[in-house]
XYZ file of C-alpha atoms in Angstrom:
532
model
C 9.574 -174.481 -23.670
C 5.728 -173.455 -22.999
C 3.627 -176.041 -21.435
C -0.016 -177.007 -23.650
C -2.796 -175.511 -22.509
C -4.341 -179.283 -21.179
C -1.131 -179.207 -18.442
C -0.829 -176.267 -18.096
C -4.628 -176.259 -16.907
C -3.665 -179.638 -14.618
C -0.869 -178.887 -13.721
C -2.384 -175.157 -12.089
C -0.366 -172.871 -13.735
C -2.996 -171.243 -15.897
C -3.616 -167.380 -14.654
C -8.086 -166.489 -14.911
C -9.244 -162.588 -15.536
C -12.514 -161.864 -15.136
C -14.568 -158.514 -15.771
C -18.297 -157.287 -15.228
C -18.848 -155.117 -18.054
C -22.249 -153.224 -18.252
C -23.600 -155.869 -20.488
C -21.195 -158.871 -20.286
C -19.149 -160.764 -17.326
C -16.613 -162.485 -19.344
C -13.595 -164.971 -18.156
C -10.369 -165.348 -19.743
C -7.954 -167.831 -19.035
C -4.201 -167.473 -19.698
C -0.808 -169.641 -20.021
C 2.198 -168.774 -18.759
C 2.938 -166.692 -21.801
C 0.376 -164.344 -21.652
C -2.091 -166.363 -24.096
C -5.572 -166.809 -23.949
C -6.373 -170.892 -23.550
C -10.014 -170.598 -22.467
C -12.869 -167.922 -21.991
C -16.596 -167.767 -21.064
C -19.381 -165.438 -20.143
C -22.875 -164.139 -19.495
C -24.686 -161.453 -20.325
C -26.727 -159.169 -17.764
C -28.548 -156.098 -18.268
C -28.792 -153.395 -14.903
C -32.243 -151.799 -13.932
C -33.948 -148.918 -13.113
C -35.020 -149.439 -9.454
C -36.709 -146.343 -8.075
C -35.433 -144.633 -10.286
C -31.650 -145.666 -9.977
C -29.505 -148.412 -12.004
C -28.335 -151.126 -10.155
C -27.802 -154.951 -10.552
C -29.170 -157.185 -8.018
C -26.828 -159.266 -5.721
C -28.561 -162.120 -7.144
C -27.689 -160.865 -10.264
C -23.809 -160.258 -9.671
C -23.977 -163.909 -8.588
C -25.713 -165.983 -10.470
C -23.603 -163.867 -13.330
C -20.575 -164.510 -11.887
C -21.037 -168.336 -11.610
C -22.621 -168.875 -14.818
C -20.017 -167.178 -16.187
C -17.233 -169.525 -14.505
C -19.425 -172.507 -15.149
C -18.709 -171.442 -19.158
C -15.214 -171.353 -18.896
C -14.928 -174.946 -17.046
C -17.266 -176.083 -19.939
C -14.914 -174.420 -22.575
C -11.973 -176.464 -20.547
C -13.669 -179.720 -20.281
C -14.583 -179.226 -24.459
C -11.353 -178.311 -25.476
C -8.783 -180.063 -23.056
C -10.974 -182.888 -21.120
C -9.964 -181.479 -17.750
C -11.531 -179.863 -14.859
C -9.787 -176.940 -13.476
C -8.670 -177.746 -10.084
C -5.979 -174.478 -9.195
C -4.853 -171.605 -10.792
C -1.585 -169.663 -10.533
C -3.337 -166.585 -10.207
C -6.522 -164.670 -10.119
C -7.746 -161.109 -10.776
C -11.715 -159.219 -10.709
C -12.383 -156.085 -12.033
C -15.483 -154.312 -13.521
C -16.647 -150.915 -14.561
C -15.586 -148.149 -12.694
C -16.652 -145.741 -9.965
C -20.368 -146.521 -8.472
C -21.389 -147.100 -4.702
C -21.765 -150.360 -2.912
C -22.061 -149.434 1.289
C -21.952 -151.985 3.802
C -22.360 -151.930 7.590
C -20.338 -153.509 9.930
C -21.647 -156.754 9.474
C -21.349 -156.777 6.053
C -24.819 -156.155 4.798
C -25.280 -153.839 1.698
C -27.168 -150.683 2.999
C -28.381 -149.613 0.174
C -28.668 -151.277 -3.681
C -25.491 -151.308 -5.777
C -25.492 -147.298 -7.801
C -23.514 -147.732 -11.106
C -21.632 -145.342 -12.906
C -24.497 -144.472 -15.221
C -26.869 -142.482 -12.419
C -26.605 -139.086 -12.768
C -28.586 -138.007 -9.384
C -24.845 -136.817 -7.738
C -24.947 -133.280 -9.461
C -24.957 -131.260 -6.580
C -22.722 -132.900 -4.787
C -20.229 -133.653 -7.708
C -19.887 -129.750 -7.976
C -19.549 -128.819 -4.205
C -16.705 -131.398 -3.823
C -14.856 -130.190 -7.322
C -15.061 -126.597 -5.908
C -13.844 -127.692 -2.608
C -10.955 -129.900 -3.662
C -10.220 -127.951 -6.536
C -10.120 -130.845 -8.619
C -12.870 -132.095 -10.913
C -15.064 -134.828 -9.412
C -17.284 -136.872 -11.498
C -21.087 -137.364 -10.817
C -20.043 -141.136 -11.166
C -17.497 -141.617 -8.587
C -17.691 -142.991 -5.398
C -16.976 -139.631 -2.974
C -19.886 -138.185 -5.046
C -22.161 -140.892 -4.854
C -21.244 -140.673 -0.656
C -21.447 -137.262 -0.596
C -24.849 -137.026 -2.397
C -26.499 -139.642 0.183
C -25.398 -137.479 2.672
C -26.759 -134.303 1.416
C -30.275 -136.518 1.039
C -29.955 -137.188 4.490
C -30.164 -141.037 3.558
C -30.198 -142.894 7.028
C -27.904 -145.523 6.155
C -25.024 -142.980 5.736
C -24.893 -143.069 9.619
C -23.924 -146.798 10.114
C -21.566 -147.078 6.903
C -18.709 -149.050 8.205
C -17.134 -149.715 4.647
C -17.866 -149.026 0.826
C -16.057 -149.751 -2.434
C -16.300 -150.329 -6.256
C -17.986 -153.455 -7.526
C -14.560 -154.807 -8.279
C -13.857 -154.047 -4.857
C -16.708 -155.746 -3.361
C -16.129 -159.507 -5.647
C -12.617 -159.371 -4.639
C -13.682 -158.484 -0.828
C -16.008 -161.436 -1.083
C -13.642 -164.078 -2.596
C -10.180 -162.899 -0.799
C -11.723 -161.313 2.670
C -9.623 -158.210 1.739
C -10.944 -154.514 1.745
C -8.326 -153.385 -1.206
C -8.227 -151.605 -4.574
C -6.038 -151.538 -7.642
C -5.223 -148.351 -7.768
C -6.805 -147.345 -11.015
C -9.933 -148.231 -9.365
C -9.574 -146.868 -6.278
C -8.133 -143.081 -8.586
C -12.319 -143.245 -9.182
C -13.427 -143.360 -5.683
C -11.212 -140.256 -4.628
C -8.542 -138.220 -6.123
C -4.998 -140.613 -6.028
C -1.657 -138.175 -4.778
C 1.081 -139.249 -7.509
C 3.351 -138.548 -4.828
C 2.206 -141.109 -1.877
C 0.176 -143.276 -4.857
C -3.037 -143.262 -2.414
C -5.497 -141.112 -1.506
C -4.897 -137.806 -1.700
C -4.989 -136.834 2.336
C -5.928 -133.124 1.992
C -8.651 -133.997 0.259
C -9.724 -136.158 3.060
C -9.247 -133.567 5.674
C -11.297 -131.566 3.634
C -14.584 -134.027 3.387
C -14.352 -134.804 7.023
C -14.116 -131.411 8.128
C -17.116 -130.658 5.642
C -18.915 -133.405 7.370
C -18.084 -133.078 10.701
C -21.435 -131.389 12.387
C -23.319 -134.163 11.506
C -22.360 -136.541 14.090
C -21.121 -139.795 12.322
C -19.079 -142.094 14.002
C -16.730 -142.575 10.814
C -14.113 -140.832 9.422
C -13.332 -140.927 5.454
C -10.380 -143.013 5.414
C -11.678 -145.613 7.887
C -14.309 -146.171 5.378
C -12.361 -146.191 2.183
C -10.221 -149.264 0.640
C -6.620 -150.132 0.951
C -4.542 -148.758 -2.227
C -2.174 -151.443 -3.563
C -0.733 -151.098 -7.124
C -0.483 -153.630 -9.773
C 1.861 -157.027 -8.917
C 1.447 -156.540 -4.790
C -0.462 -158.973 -3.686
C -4.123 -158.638 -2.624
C -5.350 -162.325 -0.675
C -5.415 -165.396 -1.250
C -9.034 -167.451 -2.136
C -10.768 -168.600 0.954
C -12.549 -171.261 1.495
C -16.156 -169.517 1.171
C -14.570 -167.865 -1.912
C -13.858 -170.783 -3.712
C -17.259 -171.933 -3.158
C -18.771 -168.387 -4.427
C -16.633 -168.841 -7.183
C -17.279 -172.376 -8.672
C -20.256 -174.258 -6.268
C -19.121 -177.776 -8.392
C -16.317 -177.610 -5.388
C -13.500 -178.677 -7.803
C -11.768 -175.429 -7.298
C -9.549 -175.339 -4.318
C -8.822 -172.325 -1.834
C -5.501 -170.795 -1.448
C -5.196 -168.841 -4.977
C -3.028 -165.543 -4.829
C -4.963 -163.060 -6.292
C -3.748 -159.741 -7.610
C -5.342 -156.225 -6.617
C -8.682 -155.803 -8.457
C -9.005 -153.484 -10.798
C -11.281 -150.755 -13.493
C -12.343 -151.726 -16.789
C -9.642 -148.420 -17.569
C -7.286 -149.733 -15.934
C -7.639 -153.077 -17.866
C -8.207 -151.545 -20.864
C -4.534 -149.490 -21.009
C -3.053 -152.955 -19.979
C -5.036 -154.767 -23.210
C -3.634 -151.915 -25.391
C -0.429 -151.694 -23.777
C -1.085 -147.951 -22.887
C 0.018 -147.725 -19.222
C 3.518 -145.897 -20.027
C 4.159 -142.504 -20.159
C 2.923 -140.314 -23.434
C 0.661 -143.544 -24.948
C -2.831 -143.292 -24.507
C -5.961 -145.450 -26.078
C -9.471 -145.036 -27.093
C -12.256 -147.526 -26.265
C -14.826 -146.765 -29.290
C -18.148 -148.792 -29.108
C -21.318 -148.036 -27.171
C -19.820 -145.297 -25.446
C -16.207 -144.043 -25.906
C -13.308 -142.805 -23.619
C -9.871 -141.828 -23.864
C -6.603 -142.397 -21.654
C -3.737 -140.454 -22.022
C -0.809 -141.212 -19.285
C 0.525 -137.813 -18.493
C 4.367 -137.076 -17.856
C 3.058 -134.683 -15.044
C 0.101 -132.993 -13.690
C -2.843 -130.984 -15.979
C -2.209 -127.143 -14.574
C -5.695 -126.714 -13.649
C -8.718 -128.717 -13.243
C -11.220 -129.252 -16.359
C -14.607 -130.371 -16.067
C -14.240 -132.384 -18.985
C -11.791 -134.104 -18.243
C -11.225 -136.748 -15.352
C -7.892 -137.421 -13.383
C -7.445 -141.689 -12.925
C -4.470 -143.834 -12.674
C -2.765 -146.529 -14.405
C -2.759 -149.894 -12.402
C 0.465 -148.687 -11.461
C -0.304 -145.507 -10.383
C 1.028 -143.043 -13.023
C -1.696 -140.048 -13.429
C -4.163 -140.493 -16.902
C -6.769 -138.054 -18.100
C -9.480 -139.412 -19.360
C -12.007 -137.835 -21.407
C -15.502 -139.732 -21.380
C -18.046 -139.638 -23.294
C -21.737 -141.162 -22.872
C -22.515 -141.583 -26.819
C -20.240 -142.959 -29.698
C -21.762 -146.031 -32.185
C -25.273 -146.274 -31.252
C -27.300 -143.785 -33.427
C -24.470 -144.871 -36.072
C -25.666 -148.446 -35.570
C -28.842 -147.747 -36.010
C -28.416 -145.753 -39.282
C -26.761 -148.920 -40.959
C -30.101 -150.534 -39.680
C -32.020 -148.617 -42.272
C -29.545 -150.090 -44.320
C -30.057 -153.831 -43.746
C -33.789 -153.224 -43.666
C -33.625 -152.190 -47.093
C -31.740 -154.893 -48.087
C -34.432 -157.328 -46.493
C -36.945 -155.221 -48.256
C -35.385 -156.244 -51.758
C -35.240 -159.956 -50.633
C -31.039 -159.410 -50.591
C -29.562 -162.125 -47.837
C -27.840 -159.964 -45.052
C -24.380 -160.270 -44.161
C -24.097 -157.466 -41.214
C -20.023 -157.180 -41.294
C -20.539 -156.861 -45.338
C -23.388 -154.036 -44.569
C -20.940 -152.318 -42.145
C -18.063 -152.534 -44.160
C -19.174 -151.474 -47.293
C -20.579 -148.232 -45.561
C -18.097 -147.912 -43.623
C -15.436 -147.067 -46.475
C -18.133 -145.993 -49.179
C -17.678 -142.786 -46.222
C -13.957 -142.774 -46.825
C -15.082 -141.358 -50.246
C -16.913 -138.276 -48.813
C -15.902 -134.922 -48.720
C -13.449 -134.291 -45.424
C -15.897 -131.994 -44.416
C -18.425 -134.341 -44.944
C -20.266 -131.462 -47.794
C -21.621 -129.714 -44.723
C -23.786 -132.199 -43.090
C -24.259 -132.984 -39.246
C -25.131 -135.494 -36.724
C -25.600 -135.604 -33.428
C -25.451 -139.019 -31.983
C -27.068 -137.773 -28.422
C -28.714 -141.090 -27.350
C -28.276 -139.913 -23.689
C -27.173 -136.214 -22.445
C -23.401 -135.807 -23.024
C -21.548 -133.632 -20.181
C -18.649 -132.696 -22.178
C -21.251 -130.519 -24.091
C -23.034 -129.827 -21.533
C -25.882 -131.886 -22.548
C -28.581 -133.670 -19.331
C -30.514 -135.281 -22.507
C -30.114 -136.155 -25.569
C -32.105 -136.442 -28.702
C -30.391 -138.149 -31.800
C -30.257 -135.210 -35.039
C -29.306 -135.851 -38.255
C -29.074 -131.977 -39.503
C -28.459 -130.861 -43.051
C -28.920 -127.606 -45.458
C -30.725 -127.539 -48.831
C -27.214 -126.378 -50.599
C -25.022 -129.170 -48.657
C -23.685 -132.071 -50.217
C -26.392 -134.997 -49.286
C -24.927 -137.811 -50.822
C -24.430 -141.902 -49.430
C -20.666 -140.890 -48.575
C -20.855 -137.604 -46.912
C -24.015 -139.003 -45.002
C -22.167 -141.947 -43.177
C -18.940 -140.229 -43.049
C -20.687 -137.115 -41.021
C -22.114 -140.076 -38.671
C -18.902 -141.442 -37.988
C -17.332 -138.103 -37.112
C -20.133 -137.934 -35.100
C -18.631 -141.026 -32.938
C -16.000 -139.129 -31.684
C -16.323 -135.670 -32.221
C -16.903 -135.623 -28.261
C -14.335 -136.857 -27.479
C -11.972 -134.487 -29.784
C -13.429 -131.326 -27.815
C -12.135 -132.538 -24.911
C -9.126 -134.434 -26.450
C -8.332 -130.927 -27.905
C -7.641 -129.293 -24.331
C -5.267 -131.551 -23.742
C -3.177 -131.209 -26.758
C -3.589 -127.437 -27.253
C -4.112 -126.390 -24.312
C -2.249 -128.402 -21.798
C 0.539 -129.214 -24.730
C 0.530 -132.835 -23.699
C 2.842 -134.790 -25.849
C 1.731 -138.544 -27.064
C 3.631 -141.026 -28.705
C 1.486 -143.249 -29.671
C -2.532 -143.482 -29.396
C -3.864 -147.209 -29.189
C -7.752 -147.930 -30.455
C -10.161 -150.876 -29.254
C -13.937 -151.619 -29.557
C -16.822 -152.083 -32.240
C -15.504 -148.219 -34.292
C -12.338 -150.512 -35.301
C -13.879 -153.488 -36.653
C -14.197 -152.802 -40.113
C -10.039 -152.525 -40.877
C -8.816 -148.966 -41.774
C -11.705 -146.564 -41.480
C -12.438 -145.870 -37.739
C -8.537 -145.865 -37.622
C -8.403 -143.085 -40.167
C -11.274 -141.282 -38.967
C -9.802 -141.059 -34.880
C -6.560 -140.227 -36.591
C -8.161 -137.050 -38.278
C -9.499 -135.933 -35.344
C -7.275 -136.319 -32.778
C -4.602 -135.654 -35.407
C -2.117 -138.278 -34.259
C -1.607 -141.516 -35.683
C -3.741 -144.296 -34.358
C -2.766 -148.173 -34.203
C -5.026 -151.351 -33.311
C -3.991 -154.857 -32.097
C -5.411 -157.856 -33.098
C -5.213 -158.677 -29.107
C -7.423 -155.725 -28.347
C -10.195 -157.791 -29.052
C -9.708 -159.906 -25.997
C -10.958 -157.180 -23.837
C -10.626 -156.238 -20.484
C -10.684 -159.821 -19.288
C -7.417 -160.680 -20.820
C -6.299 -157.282 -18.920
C -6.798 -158.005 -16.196
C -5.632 -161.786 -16.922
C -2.220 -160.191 -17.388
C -2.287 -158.245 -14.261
C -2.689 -161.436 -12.608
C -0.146 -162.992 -14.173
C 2.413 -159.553 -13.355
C 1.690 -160.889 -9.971
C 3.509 -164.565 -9.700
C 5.199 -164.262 -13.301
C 7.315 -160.955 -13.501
C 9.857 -163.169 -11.467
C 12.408 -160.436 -12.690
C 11.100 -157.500 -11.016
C 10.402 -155.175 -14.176
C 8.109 -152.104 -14.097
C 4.225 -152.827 -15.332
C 5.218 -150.874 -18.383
C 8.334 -152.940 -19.323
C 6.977 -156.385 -18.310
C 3.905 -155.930 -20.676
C 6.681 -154.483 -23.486
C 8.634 -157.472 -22.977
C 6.836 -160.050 -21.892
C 3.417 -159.670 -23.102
C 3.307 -157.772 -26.682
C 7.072 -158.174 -27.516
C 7.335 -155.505 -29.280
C 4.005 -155.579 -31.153
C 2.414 -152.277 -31.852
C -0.204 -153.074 -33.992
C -1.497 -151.577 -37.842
C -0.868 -147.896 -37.391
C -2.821 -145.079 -39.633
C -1.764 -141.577 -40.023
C -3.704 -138.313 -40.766
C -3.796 -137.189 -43.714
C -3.731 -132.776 -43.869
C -6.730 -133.164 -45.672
C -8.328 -135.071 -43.527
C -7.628 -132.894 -40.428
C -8.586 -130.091 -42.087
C -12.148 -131.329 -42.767
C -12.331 -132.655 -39.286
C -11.804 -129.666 -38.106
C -14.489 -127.455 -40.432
C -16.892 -129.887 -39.551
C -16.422 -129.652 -35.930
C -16.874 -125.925 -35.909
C -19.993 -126.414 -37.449
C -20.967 -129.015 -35.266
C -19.458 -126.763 -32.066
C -22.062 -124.126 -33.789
C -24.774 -127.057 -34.374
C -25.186 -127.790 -30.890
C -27.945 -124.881 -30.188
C -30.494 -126.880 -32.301
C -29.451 -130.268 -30.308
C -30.368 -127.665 -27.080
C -33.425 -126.669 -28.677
C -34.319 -130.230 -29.450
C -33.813 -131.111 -26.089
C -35.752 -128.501 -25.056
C -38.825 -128.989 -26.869
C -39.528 -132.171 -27.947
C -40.687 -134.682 -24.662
């Protein structure tokens, strides 16, 4: 029989995730049965600093105490007990990025998040010499770039890592990396499950003449994959972690990992031929592949599960937020004729008022280009809403083109991998702010990726609860199962969620539209182009 939260708490058996999204550091705490007890969080923003986005150490922080102060309020308010120990702990955050340190530890230059875009050149020189694509977000690029800058800190980098990497570093004293994480600072080799050692021959032979005292793998992470364990808490961690002092040193911790990587363990997505979309601000794709891609695409990035099977993901820098602010117009109106506003009412009546559009939405367009959008090959972007005088401009059609808008990215490179490549998926999972209102961003993502799509009511526990579980993989899978099986069995029993298949009529019309839109995307150029 399960323990209750309050002694489970007391008695230190509870299991904490934690996660620095790009707006939110959130906690979640779990019992021995995988369920979620307690959370907190904080939100952050990053900045522009000289023209880069970072966050401050003081920022990472003061964020990542606040945020543990709010769970060991939560605690205290529901359960009247201070956590002491935990059975397990586990950090990640959002991929890729470039934290540097010397050899005594000091960051040489400020943190570079995934969002910069400055690591063009070298992004392409290392995808043409590896013959593999490299992202401008990942780590090698970001290294590669400061070296082709001829940054002077590059010469006395003893060590650099994720963000994940660099908590986890911090709390445990341990230089490691979940694999999924570590699959977005250089290519992973499925075969050895860590870095792929030609490609490090490569980069230090391309580096060679300029005299640095390092070579590549000195400088990079240990690989570990999900339920080895990664530390313990020190002594100085514990006192990073929670300065109150009630929380003692000695906590195993679990390698940290990706927000990917937690994400396919939230959706129960890390076996072979499932996959899942993360819909909201931005979007992205995961499908775990039964074997390699047969060429490289520039579309389309090559990660890892936390347990080290290969993933293509497809990424895409725009999804809900010109869609958001479309329903804004919406609520504004309703303020205008003094109606009280209920935003989930506003979102869900549009929402399936679109279901009654045309499938090809009656010829209308929208490009939701907040930012540029490499898929399309896009460096800016300018939001379009783009219609004909003979096309069907109607309520329906209008927010139904909008939401095939959210992930009509993500089809064109979704598309490569199931007509090209012939990849074979048997089931698709969805999570984020597209799924909210029930039914219709299910039905929409099942048009265009033509597969069926399901959602899980745990989905909404995010990444925290992810990687909450792959803490709990560590000191709980006391029967040695497989990542895969122990989340099947142990975690979701079974539990696939509310599945939605396409309709032909549906696929159909997602598929004139895109054409149009494929054909659209010269006046989104133009747009670009012209206006400042």
């Amino acid at each position: 029989m399960a323990l209750d939260p309050k002694t489970t708490i007391e008695q230190g058996k509870a299991n904490l995730g934690i996660e620095f999204g790009s707006t939110r550091i959130k906690a979640v705490l779990i019992d021995e049965e995988n369920r979620p007890i307690a959370q907190g969080s904080h939100e952050w923003e990053n900045q522009l600093v000289d023209g880069l986005w970072t966050y401050s150490l003081s920022a990472i922080w003061n964020g990542f105490q606040d945020c543990y102060a709010d769970l060991r309020k939560d605690v205290m308010a529901k359960y009247g007990v201070e956590i002491e120990s935990l059975a397990s702990i586990g950090v990640s955050a959002m991929m890729h990025g470039y934290m540097p340190f010397d050899a005594n530890g000091n960051l040489l230059v400020p943190f570079r998040t995934w969002r910069n875009t400055n690591t063009a050149r070298a992004a392409a020189e290392l995808s043409q010499l590896f013959v593999y694509n490299i992202p401008l977000r990942w780590s090698i690029s970001h290294l590669y770039q400061a070296i082709l800058n001829e940054e002077p800190h590059v010469k006395v980098v003893d060590f650099f890592t994720t963000l994940a990497g660099y908590i986890h570093w911090q709390l445990t004293g341990e230089k490691v990396l979940g694999i999924g994480d570590a699959s977005g600072m250089l290519p992973i080799d499925p075969a050895t499950k860590n870095y792929s050692s030609g490609m490090i021959e490569i980069f230090d032979a391309l580096v060679a003449q300029r005299g640095y005292k390092w070579k590549l793998n000195d400088i990079l992470p240990k690989v570990l994959l999900a339920g080895q364990q990664a530390g313990v808490l020190t002594e100085q961690g514990a006192k990073l972690l929670d300065p109150s002092g009630h929380l003692k040193a000695g906590i195993p911790f679990c390698p940290p990992e990706g927000d990917a990587g937690t994400g396919m363990v939230a959706t129960n997505a890390v076996k072979q031929r499932t996959g899942n979309v993360s819909a909201g601000t931005s979007s992205f794709s995961m499908i775990v592949l039964e074997k390699d891609l047969t060429r490289p695409y520039e579309m389309i990035d090559m990660v890892t599960t936390p347990d080290g099977s290969l993933v293509a993901m497809v990424h895409c820098n725009n999804c809900t937020s010109d869609l958001n602010a479309w329903v804004g117009l919406f609520k504004e109106y309703q303020q205008l004729l003094g109606v009280p506003v209920d935003m989930n009412e506003v979102f869900g009546k549009l929402y399936n008022n679109a279901l009654n559009g045309d499938p090809d939405c009656g010829g209308l367009l929208s490009y939701n280009y907040f930012s540029g959008e490499p898929v399309t090959g896009l460096a800016e972007g300018r939001p379009l809403f783009v219609r004909s005088a003979t096309d069907k401009f109607n309520l329906a059609n209008f927010m139904r083109a909008n939401l095939y808008a959210s992930v009509a990215v993500l089809k064109i490179g979704n598309d490569i991998l199931f007509n090209d490549e012939k990849v074979k998926v048997d089931r698709i999972t969805g999570h984020g702010g597209l799924f909210k209102t029930p039914g219709v961003g299910q039905r929409v993502l099942a048009a265009a990726l033509n597969s069926p799509i399901s959602v899980m009511d745990t989905a909404g526990e995010g990444g925290a609860w992810g990687m909450a579980l792959l803490a709990s993989y560590l000191v709980n899978n006391t029967e040695g199962r497989k990542l895969d099986d122990y989340l099947e069995d142990c975690v979701f029993a079974g539990n696939t969620g509310t599945s939605i298949a396409p309709t032909p009529e549906d696929v159909a019309g997602f598929n004139v539209y895109l054409e149009n839109y494929k054909k659209g995307l010269e006046i989104e150029k133009s747009a670009v182009e012209f206006k400042n």
